[in-house]
mmCIF file of C-alpha atoms in Angstrom:
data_model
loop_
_atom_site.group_PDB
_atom_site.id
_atom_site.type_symbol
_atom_site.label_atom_id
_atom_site.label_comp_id
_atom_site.label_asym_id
_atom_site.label_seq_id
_atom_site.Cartn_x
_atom_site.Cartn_y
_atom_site.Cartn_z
ATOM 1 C CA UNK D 24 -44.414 13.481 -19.641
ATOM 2 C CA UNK D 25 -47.413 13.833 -17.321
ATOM 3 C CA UNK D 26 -48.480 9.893 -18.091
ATOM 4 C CA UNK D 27 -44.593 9.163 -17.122
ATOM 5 C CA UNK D 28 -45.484 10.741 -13.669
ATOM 6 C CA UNK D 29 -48.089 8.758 -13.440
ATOM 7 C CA UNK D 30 -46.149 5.754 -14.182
ATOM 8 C CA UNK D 31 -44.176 6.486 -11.293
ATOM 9 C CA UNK D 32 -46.559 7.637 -9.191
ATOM 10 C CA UNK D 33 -48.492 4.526 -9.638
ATOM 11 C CA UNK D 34 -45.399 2.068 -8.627
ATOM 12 C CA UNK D 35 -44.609 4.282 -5.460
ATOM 13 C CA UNK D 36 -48.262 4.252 -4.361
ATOM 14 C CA UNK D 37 -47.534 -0.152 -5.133
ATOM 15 C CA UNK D 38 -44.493 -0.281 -3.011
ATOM 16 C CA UNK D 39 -46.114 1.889 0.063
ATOM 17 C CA UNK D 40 -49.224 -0.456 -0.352
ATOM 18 C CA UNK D 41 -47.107 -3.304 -0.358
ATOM 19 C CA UNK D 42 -45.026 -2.395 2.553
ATOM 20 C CA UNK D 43 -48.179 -1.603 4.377
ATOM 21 C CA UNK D 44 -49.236 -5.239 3.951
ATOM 22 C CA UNK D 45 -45.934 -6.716 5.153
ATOM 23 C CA UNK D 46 -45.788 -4.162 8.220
ATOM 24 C CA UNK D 47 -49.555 -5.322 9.255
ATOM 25 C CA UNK D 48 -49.107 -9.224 8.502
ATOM 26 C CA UNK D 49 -45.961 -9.248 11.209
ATOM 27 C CA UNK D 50 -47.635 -7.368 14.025
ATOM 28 C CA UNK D 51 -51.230 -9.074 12.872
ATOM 29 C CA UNK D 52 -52.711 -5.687 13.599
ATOM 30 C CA UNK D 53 -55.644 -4.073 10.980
ATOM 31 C CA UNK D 54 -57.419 -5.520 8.253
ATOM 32 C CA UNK D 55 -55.063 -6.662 5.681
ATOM 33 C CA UNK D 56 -57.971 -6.399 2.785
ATOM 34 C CA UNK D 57 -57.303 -2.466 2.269
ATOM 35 C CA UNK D 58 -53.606 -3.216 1.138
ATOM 36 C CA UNK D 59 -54.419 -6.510 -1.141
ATOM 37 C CA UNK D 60 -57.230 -4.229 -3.015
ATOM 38 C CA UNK D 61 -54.830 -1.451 -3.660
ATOM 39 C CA UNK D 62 -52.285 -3.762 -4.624
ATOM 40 C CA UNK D 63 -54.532 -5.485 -6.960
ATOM 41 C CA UNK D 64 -56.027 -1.835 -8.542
ATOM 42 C CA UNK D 65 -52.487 -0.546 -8.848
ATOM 43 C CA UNK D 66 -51.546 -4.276 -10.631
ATOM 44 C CA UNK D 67 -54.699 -3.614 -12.900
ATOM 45 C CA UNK D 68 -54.107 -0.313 -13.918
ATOM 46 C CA UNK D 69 -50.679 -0.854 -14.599
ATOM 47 C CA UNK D 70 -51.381 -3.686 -16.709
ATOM 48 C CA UNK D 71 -54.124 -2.069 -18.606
ATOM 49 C CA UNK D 72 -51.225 0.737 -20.288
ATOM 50 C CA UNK D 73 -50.124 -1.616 -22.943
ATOM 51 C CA UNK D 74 -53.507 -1.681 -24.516
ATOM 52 C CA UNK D 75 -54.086 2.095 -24.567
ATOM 53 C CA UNK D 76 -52.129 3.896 -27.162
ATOM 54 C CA UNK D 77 -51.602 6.852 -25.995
ATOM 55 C CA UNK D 78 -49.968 5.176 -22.956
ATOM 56 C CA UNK D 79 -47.456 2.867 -24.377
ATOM 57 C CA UNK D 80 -45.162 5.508 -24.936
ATOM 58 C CA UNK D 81 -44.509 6.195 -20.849
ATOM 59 C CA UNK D 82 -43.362 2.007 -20.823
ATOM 60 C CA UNK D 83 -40.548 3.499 -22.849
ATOM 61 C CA UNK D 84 -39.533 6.103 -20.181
ATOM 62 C CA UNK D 85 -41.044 4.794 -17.267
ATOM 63 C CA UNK D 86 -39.412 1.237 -16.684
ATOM 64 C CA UNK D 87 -35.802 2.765 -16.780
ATOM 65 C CA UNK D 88 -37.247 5.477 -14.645
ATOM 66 C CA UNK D 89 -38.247 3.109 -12.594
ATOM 67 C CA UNK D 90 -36.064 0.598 -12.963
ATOM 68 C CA UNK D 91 -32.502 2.756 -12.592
ATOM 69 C CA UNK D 92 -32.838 3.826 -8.682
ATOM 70 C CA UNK D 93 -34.146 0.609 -8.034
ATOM 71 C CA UNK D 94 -31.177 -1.145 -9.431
ATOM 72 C CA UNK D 95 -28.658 1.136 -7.919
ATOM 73 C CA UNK D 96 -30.311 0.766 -4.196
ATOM 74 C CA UNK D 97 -30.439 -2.771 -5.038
ATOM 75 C CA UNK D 98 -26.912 -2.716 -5.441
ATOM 76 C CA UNK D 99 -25.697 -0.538 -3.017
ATOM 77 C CA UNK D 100 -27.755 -2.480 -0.188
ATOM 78 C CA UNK D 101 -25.824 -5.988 -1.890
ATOM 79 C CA UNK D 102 -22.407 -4.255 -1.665
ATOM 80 C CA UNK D 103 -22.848 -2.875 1.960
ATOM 81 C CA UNK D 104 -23.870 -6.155 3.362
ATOM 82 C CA UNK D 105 -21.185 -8.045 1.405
ATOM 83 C CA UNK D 106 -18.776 -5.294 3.089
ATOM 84 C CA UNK D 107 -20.177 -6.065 6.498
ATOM 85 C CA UNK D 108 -19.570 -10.188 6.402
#
C-alpha cells in the first residue's frame, strides 16, 4: 500500500514538474534545467520499479490508480469541448 502511494506520489510530483517546464518555456522566465532534472529523476525512478521485486506489485495497483482519473478527466474535458463546437 505505502509503495502504491508512492507510485502516485511520484507521477503527481512528474506532472507538476512538467507543467512547471511548459509554464516557464512560454513566458521564457527561470532556468528551465531544474524541471528537465526532476523530470528525468522522476522518469528514472519510475522506470527502475520493474526490476525491484518488492515493487512490481504497486504496477498492478498503481497504473489503474493512475490511469482511471486520468481517463475520466480526459474524457470529460473531450466531451465538454465537443459540447461547446
Amino acid at each position: 500500500l505505502l509503495s502504491v502511494s508512492g507510485f502516485t506520489g511520484a507521477v503527481c510530483w512528474l506532472s507538476i514538474s512538467w507543467c512547471r517546464l511548459r509554464f516557464r518555456k512560454t513566458r521564457g522566465t527561470g532556468a528551465l534545467w531544474p524541471d528537465r532534472l526532476a523530470i528525468a529523476l522522476q522518469l528514472a525512478c519510475l522506470g527502475l520499479i520493474p526490476f525491484n521485486k518488492d515493487l512490481r506489485g504497486c504496477l498492478l495497483i498503481g497504473i489503474p490508480a493512475v490511469a482511471v482519473p486520468m481517463a475520466v478527466v480526459w474524457l470529460r474535458e473531450a466531451r465538454v469541448r465537443q459540447l461547446r463546437c
